[in-house]
Coordinates of N, CA and C in Angstrom, one line a residue:
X1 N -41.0 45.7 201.0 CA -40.1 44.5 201.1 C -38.7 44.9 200.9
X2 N -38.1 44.1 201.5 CA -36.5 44.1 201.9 C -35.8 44.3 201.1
X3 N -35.0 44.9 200.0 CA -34.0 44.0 198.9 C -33.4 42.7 198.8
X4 N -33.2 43.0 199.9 CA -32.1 41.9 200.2 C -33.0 41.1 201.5
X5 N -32.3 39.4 202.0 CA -32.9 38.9 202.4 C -32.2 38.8 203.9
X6 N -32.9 37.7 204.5 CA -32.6 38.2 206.2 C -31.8 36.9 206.6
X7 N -30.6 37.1 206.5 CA -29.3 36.6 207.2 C -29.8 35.4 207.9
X8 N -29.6 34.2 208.1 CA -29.9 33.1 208.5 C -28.4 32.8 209.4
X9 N -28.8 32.5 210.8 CA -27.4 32.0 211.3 C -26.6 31.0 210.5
X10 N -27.3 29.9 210.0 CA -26.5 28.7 209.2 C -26.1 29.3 207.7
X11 N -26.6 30.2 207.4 CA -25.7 30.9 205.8 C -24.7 31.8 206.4
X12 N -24.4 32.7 207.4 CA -23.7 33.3 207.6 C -22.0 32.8 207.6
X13 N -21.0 33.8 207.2 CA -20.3 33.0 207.4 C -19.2 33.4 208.5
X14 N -18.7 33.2 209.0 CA -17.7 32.9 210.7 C -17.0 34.4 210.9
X15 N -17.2 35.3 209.9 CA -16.9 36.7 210.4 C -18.3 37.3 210.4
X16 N -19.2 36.9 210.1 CA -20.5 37.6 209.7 C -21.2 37.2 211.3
X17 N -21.2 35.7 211.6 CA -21.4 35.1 212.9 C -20.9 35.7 214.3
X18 N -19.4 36.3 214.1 CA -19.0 36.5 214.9 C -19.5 38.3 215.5
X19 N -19.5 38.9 214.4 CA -20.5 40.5 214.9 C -21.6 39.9 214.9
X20 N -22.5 39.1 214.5 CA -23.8 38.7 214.8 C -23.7 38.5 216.1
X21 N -23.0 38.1 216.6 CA -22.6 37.6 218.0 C -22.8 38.8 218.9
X22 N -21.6 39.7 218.8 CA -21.5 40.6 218.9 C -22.8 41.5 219.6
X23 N -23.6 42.3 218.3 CA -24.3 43.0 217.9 C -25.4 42.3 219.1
X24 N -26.1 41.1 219.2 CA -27.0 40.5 219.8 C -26.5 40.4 221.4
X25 N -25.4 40.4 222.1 CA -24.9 40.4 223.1 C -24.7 41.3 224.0
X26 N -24.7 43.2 222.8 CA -24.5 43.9 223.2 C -26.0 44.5 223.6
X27 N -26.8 45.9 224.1 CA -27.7 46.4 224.7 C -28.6 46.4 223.4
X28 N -28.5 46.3 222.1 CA -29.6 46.0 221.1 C -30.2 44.5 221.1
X29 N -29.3 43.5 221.4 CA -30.2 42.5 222.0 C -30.6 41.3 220.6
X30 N -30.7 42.0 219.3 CA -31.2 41.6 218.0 C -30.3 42.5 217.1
X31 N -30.1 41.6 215.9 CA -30.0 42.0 214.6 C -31.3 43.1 213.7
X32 N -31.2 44.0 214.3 CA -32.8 45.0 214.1 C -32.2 45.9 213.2
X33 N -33.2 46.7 212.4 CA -32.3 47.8 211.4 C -31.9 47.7 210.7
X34 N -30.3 48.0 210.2 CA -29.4 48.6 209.4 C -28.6 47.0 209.2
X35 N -28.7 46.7 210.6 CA -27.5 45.2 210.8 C -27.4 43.9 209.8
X36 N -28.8 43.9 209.6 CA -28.6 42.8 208.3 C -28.3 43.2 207.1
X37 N -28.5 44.4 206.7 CA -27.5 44.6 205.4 C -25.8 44.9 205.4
X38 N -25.5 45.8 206.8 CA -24.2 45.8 207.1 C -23.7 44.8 207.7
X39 N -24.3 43.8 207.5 CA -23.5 41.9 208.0 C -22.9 41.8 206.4
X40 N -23.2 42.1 205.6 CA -22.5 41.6 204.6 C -21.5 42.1 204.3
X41 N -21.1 43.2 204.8 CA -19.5 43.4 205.0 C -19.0 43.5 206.6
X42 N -18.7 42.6 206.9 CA -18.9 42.2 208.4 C -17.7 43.3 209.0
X43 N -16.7 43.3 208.5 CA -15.8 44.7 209.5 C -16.9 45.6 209.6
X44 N -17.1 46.5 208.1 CA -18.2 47.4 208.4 C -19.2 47.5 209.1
X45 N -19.7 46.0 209.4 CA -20.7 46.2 210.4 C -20.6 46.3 212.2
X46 N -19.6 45.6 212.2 CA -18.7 45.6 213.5 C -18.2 47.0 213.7
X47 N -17.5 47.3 213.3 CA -17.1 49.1 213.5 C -18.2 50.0 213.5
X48 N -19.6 49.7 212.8 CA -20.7 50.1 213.0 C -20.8 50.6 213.8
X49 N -21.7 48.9 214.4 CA -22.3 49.0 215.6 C -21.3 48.8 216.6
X50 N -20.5 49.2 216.8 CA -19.8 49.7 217.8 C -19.7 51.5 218.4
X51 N -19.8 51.9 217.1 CA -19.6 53.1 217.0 C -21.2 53.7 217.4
X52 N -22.3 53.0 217.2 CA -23.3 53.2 217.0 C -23.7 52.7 218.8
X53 N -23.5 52.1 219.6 CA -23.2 51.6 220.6 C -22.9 52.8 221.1
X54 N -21.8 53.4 221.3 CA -21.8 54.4 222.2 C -22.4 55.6 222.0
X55 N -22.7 55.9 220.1 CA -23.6 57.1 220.3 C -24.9 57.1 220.6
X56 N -25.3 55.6 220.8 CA -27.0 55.5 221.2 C -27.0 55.8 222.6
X57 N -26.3 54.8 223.1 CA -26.0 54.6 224.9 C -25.2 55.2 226.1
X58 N -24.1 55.9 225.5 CA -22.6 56.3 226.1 C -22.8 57.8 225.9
X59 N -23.1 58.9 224.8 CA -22.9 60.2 225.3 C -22.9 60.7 226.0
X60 N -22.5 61.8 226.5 CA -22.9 63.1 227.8 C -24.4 63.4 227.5
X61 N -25.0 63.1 226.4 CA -26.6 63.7 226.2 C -27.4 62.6 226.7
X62 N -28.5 63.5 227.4 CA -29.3 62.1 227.9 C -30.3 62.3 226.9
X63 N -31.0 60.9 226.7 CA -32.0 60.2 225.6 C -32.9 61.5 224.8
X64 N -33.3 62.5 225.8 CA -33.9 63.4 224.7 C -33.2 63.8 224.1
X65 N -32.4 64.7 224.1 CA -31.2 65.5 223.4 C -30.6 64.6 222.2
X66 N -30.2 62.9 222.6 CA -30.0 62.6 221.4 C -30.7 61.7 220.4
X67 N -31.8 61.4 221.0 CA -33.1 61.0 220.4 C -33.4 62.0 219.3
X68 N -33.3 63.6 219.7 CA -33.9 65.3 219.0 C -32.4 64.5 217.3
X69 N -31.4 64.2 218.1 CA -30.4 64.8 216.5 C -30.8 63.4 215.8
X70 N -30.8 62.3 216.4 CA -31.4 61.5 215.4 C -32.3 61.4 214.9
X71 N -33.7 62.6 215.4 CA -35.1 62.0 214.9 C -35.0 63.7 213.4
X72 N -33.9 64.5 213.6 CA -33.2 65.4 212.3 C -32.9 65.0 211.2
X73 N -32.2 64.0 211.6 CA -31.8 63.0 210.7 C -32.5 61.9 210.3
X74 N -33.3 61.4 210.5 CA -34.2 60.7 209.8 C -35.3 61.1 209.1
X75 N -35.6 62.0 209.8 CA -36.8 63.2 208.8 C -36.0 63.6 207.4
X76 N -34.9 64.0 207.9 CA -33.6 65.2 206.8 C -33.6 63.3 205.3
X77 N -33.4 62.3 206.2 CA -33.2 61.4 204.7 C -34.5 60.3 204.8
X78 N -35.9 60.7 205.0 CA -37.2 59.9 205.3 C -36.6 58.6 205.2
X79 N -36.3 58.6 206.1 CA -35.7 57.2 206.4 C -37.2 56.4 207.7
X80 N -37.8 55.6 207.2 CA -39.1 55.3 207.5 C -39.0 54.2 208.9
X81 N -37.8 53.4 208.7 CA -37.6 52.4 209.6 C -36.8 53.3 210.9
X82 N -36.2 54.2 210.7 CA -35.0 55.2 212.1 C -36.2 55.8 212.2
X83 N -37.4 56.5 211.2 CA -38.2 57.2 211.9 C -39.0 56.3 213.2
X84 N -39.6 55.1 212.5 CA -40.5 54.2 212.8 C -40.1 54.1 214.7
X85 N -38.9 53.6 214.7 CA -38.0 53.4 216.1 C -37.7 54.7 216.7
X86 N -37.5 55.5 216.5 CA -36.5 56.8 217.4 C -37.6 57.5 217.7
X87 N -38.6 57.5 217.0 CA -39.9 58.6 217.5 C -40.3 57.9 218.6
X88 N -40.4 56.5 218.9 CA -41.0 56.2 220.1 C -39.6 56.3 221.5
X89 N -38.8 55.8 220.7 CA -37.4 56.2 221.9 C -37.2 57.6 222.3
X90 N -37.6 58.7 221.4 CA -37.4 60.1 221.9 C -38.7 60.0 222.7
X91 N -39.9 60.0 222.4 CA -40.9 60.0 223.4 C -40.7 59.4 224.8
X92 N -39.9 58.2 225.1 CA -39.8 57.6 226.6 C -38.6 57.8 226.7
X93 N -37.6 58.9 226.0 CA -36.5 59.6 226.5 C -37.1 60.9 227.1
X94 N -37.9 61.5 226.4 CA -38.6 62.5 227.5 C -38.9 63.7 226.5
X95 N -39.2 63.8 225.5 CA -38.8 64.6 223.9 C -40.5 64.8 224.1
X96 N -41.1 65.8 223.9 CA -42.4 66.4 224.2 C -43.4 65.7 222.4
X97 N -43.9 65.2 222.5 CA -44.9 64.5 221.4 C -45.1 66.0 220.7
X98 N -45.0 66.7 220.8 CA -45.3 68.1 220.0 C -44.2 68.8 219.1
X99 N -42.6 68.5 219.7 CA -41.5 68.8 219.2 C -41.6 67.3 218.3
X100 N -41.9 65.7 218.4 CA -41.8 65.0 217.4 C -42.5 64.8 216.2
X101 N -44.0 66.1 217.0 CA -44.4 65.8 215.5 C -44.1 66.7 214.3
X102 N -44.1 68.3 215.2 CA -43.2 69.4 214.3 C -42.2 69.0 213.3
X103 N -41.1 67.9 213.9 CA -39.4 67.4 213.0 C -40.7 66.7 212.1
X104 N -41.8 65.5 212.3 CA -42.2 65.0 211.6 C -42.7 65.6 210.1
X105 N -43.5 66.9 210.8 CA -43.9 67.5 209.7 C -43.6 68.8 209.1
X106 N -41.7 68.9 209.3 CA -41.0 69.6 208.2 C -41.4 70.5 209.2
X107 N -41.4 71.0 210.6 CA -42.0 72.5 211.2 C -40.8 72.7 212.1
X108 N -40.8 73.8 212.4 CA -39.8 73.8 213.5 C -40.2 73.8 214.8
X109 N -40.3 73.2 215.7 CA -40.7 73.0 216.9 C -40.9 74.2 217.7
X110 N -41.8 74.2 219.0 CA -41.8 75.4 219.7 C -40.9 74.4 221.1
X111 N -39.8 75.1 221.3 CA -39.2 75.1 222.0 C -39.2 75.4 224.0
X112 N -39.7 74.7 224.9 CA -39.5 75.3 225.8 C -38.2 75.2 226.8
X113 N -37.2 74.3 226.5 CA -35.8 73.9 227.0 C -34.9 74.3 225.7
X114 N -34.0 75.5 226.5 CA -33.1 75.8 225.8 C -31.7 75.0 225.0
X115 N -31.7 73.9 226.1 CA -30.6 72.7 225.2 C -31.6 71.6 224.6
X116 N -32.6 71.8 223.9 CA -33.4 71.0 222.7 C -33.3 72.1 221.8
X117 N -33.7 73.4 221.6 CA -33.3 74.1 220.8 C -32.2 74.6 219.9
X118 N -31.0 74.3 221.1 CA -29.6 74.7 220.4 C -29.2 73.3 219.9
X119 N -29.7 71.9 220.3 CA -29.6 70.6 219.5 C -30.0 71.0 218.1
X120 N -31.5 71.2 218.1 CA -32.2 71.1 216.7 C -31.8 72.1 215.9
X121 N -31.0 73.0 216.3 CA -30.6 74.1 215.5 C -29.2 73.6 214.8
X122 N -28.7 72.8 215.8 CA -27.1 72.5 215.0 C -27.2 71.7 214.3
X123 N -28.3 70.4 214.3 CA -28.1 69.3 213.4 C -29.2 69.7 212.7
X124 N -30.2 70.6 212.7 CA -30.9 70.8 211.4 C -29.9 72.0 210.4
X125 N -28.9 72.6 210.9 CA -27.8 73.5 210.1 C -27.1 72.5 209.6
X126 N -26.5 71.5 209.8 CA -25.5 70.6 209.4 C -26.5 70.1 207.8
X127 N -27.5 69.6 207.8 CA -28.2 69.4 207.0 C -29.0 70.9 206.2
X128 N -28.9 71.2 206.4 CA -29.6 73.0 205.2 C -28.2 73.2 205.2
X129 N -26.8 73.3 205.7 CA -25.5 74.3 205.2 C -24.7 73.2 205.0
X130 N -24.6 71.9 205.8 CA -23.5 71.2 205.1 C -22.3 71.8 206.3
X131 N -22.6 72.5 207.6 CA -22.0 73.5 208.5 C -22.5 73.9 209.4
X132 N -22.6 74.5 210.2 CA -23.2 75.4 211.0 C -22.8 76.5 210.9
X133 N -23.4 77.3 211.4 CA -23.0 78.5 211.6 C -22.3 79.2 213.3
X134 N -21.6 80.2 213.3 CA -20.5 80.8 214.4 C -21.9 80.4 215.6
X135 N -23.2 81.0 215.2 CA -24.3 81.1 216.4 C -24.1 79.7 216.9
X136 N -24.7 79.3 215.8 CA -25.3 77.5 216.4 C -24.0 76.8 217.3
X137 N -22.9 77.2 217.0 CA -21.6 76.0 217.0 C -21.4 76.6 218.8
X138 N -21.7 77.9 219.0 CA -21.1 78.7 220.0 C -22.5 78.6 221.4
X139 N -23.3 78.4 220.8 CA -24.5 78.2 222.1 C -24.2 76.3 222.1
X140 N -23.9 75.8 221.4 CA -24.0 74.3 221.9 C -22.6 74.0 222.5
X141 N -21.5 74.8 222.4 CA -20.4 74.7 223.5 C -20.5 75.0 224.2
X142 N -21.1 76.6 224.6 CA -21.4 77.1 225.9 C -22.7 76.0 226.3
X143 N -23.2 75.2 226.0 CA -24.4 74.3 227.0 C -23.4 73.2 227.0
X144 N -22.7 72.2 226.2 CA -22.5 71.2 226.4 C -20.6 70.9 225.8
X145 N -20.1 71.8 226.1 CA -18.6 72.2 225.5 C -18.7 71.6 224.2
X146 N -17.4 71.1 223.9 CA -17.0 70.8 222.6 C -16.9 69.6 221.8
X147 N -16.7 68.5 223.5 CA -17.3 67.0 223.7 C -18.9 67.5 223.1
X148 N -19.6 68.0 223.5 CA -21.4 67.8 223.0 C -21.3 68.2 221.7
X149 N -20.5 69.1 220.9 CA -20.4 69.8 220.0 C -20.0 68.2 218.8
X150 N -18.9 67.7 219.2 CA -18.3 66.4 218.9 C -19.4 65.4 218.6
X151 N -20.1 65.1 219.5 CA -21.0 63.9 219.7 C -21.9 64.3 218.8
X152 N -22.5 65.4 218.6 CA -23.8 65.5 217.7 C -23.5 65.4 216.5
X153 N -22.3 66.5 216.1 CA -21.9 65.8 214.8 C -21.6 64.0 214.1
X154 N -21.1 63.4 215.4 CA -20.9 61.8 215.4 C -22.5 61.4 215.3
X155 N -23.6 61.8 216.1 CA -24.8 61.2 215.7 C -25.7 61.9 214.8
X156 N -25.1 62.8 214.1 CA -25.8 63.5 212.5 C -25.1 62.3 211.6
X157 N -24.0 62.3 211.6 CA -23.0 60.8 211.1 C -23.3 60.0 210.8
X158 N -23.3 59.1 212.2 CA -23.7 57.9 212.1 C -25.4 57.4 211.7
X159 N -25.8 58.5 212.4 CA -27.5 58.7 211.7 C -27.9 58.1 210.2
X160 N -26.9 59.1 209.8 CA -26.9 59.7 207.9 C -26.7 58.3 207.6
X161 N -25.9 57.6 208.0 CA -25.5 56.5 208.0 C -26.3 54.9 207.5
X162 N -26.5 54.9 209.1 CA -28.0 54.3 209.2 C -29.2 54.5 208.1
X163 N -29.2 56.0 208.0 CA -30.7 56.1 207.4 C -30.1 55.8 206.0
X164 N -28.9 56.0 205.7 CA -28.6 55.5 203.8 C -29.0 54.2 203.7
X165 N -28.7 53.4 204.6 CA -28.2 51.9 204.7 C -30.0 51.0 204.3
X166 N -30.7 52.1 205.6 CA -32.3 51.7 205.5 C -32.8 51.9 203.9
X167 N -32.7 53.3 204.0 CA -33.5 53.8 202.2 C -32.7 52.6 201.6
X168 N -31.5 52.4 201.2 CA -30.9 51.8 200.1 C -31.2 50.2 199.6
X169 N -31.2 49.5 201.2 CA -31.8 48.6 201.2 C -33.0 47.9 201.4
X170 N -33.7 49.5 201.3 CA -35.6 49.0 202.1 C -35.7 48.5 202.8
X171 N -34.8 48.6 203.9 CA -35.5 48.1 205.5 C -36.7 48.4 205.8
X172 N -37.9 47.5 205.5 CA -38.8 47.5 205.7 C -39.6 47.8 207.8
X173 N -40.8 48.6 207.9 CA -40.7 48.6 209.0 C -41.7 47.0 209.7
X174 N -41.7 47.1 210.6 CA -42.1 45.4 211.4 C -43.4 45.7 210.8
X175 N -44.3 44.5 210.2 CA -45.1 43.8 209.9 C -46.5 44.5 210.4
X176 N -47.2 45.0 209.4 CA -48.1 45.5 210.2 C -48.4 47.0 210.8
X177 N -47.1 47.5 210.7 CA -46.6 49.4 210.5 C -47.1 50.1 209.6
X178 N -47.5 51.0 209.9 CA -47.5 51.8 208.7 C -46.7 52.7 208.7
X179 N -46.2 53.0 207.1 CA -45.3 54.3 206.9 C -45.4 55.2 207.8
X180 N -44.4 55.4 209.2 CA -44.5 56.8 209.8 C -44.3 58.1 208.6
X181 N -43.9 58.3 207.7 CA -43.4 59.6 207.2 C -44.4 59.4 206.0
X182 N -44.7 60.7 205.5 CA -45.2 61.1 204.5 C -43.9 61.0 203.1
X183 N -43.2 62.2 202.9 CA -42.0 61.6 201.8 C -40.9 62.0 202.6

């Protein structure tokens, strides 16, 4: 169960309404996730999901690659509800059911595409160092320059983000789910 309760258009109030607005208009379609607890400070949530908007949709990475750094990041903070969603979005982004269940279960994946490897390497380093390292930083510019280098860190970020917002608030997953993650 939720902590907190689920935003009702008639309780909301005319800044809360207006990213509600927003948020439902743009390619998420619903208030799903993170959004109803970040309606309560409605700039925050607006700047969010804005920002969240282009790192879902807009990067140079296509859906595997950034499906891999968010499904890092939801493992790295068992965040149950980003797991629940991104594992099926990496799957019909193109992410091999074997590399999802490896991040699932703490393993490191066997790799057979070189730019999923130098992904999982940089955003699983950012999480074990707090950094990367010269290696990691220097194979994901030479695959995707310094724009890719940029973006991953923005969706280790905004991830981290997301997944505090879920744990903190117990974003519960849809009705009838069970816990994807173990702890």
């Amino acid at each position: 169960m939720s902590r907190i309760a689920e935003l009702k258009r008639e309780d909301m109030t005319d800044a809360q309404k207006k990213v509600a607005e927003a948020i439902t208009a743009g390619p998420r379609g619903a208030i799903v996730g993170p959004f109803n607890a970040l309606l309560r400070s409605p700039e925050l949530a607006d700047r969010a999901q804005k920002l969240g908007e282009f790192l879902r949709y807009n990067t140079s990475f296509p859906p595997r690659l950034s499906e891999l750094a968010i499904l890092v990041t939801a493992r790295y903070w068992t965040a149950q509800y980003e797991w629940w969603a991104h594992s099926r979005m990496a799957k019909e982004g193109g992410l091999a059911p074997d590399i999802i269940e490896a991040i699932k279960n703490r393993r490191r994946p066997d790799f057979a595409n070189s730019d999923e490897e130098a992904v999982y390497d940089f955003a699983s380093e950012i999480y074990q160092t707090h950094g990367v390292s010269d290696a990691a930083y220097g194979r994901v510019v030479e695959l995707f320059g310094e724009t890719g280098a940029a973006e991953i860190v923005g969706l280790c970020g905004y991830y981290a983000l997301v997944s505090m917002t879920l744990n903190v608030f117990q974003v519960p997953v849809p009705p009838g789910e069970a816990l994807p993650l173990d702890d």
